[in-house]
PDB file of C-alpha atoms in Angstrom:
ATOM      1  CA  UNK X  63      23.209  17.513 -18.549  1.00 40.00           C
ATOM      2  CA  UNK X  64      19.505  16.094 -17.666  1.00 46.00           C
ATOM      3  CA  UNK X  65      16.616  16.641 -19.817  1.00 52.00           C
ATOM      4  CA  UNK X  66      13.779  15.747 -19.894  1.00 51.00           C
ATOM      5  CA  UNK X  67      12.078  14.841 -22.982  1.00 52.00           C
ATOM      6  CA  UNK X  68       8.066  16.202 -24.058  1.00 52.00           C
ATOM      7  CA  UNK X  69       6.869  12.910 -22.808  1.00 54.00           C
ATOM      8  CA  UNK X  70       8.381  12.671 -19.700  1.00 63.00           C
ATOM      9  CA  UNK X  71       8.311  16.400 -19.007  1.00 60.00           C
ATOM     10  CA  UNK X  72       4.181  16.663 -19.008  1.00 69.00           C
ATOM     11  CA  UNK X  73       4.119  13.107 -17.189  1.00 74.00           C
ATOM     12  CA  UNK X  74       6.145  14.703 -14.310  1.00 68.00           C
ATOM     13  CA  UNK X  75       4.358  17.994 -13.995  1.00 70.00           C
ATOM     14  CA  UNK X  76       0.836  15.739 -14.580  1.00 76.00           C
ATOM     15  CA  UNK X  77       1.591  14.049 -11.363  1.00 80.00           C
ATOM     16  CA  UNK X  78       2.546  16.918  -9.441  1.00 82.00           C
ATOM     17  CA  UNK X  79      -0.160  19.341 -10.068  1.00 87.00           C
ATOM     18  CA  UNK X  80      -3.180  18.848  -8.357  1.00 92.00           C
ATOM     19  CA  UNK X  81      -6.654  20.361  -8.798  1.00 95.00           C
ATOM     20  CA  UNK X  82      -9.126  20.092  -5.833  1.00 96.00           C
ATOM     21  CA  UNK X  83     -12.613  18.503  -7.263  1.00 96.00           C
ATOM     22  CA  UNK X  84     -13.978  22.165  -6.364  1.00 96.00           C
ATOM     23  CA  UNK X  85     -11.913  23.547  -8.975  1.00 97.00           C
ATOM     24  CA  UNK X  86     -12.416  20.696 -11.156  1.00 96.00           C
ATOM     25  CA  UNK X  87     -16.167  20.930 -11.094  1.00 97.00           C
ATOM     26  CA  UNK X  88     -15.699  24.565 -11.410  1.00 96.00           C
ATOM     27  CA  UNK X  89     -13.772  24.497 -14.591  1.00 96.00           C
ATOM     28  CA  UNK X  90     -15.948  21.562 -16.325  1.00 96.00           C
ATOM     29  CA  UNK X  91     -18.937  23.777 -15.782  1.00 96.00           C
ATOM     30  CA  UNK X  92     -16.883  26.899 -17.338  1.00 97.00           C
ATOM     31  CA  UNK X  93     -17.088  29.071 -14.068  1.00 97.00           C
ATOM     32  CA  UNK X  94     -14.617  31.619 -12.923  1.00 98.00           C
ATOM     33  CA  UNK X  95     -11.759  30.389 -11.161  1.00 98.00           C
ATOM     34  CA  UNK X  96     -10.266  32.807  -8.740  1.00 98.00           C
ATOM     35  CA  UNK X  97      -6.254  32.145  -7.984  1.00 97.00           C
ATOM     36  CA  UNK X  98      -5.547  33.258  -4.730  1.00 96.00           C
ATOM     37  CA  UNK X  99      -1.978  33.219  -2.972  1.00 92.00           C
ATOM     38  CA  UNK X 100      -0.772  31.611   0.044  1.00 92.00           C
ATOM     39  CA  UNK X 101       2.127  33.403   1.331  1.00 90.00           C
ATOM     40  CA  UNK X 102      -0.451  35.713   3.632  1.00 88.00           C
ATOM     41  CA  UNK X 103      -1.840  32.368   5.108  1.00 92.00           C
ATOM     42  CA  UNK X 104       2.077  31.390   5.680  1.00 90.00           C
ATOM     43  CA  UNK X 105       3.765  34.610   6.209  1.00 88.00           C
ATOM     44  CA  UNK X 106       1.348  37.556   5.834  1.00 87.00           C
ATOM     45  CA  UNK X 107      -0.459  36.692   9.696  1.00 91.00           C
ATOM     46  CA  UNK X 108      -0.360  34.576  12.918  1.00 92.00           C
ATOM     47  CA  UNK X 109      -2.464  32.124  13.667  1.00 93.00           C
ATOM     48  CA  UNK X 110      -5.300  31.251  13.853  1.00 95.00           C
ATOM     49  CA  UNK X 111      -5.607  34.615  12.295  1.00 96.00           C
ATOM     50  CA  UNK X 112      -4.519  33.509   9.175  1.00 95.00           C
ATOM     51  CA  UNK X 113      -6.891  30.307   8.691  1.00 96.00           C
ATOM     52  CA  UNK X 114      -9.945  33.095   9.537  1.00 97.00           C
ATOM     53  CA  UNK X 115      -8.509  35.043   7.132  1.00 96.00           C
ATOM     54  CA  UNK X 116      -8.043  32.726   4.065  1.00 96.00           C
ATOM     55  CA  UNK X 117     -11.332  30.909   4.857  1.00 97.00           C
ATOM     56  CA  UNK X 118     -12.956  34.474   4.744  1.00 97.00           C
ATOM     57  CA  UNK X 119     -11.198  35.065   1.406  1.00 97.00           C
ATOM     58  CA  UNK X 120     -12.085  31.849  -0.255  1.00 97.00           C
ATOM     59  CA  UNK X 121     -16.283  32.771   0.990  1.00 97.00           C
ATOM     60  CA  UNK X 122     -16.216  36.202  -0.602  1.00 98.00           C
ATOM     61  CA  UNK X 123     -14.824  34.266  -3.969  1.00 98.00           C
ATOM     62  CA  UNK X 124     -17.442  31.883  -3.648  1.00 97.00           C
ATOM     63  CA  UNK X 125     -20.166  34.993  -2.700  1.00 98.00           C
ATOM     64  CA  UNK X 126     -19.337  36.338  -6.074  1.00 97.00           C
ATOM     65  CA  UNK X 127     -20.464  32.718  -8.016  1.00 96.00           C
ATOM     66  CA  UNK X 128     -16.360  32.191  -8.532  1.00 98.00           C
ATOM     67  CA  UNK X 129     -14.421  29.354  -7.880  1.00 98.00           C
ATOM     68  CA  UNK X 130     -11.248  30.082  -4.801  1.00 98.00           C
ATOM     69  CA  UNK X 131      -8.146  28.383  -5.761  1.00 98.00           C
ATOM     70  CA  UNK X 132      -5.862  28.911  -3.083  1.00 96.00           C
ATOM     71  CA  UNK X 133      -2.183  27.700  -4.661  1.00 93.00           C
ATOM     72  CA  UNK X 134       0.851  26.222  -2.423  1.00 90.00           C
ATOM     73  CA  UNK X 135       3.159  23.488  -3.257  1.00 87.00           C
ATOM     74  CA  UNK X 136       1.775  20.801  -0.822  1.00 85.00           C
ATOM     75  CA  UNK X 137       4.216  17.227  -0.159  1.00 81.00           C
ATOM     76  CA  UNK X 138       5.788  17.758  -3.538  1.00 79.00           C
ATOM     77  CA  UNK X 139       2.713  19.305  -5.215  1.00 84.00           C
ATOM     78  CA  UNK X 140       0.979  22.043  -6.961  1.00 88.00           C
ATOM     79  CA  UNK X 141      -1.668  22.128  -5.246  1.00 91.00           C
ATOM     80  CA  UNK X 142      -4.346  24.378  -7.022  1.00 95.00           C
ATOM     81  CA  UNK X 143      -7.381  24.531  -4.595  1.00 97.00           C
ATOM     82  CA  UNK X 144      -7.233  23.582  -1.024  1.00 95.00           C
ATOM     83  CA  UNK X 145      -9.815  21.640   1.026  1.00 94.00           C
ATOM     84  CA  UNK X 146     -10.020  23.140   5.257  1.00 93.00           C
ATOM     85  CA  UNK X 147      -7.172  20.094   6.165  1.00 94.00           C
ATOM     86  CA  UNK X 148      -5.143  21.635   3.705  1.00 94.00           C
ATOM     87  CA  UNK X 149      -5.661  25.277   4.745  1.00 94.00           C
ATOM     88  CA  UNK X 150      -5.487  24.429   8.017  1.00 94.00           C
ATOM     89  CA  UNK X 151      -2.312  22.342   8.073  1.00 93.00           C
ATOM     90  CA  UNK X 152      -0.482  25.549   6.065  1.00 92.00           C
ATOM     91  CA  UNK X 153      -2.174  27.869   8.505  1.00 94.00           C
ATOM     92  CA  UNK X 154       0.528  26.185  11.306  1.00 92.00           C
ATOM     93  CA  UNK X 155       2.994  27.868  13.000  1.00 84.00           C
ATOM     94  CA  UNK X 156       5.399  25.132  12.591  1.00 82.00           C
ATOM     95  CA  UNK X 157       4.083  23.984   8.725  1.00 77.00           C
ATOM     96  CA  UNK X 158       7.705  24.228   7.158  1.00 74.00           C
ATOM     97  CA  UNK X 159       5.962  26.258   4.603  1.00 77.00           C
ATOM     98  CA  UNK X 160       8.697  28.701   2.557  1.00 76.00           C
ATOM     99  CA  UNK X 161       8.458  31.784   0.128  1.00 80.00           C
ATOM    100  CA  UNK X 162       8.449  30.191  -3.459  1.00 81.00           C
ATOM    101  CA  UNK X 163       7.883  32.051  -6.691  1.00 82.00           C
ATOM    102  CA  UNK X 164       7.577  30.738  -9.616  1.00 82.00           C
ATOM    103  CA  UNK X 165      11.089  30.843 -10.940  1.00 86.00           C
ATOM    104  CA  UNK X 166      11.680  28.479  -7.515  1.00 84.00           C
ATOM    105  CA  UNK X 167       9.083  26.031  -8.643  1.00 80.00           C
ATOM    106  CA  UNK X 168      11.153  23.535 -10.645  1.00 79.00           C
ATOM    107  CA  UNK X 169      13.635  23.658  -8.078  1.00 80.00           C
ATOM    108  CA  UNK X 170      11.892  22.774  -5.233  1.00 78.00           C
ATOM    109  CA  UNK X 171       9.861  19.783  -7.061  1.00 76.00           C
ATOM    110  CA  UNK X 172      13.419  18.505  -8.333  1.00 76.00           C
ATOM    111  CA  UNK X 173      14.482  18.801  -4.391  1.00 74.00           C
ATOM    112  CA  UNK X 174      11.751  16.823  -3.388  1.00 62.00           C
ATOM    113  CA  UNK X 175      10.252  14.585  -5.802  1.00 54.00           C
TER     114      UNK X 175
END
């Protein structure tokens, strides 16, 4: 049986989850961060459809003085915020991207990290 110990357990999740400096800046100055999902970027529309969409979801966050933090697991990350490559690149017909909740989470970083 593997386990991993405190130590090693908040080391590996440190390096894996990501915060974009939006949401960093956003959180040291105590504004609202939004979380917002990106299976409808992946699976909800076609695209370019779906990079309109998201990019129009992240300005009404930001119209409304909140932080968007759009979340995917991005080359072996959590990825909590997105810059437009990001977006973009998940927008892709062809981005690999698959359905993960977050009972799949662990899994998938132990598949690929």
């Amino acid at each position: 049986m593997f386990r991993l110990g405190v130590r090693s357990f908040s080391s590996f999740f440190k390096e894996r989850f990501i915060l974009s400096e939006e949401v960093k800046h956003g959180l040291s100055l105590n504004h609202p961060v939004v979380a917002l999902e990106s299976t409808v970027i992946t699976h909800g529309m076609p695209f370019p459809h779906n990079l309109e969409l998201a990019k129009s979801l992240e300005d009404i966050v930001r119209s409304e003085k909140c932080i968007p933090a759009t979340i995917c697991l991005l080359d072996s990350k959590i990825c909590v915020g997105l810059n437009e490559n990001q977006l973009s690149l998940i927008a892709q017909k062809n981005s690999g991207a698959v359905k993960a909740s977050v009972r799949d989470i662990p899994n998938i970083l132990a598949q690929v990290g």
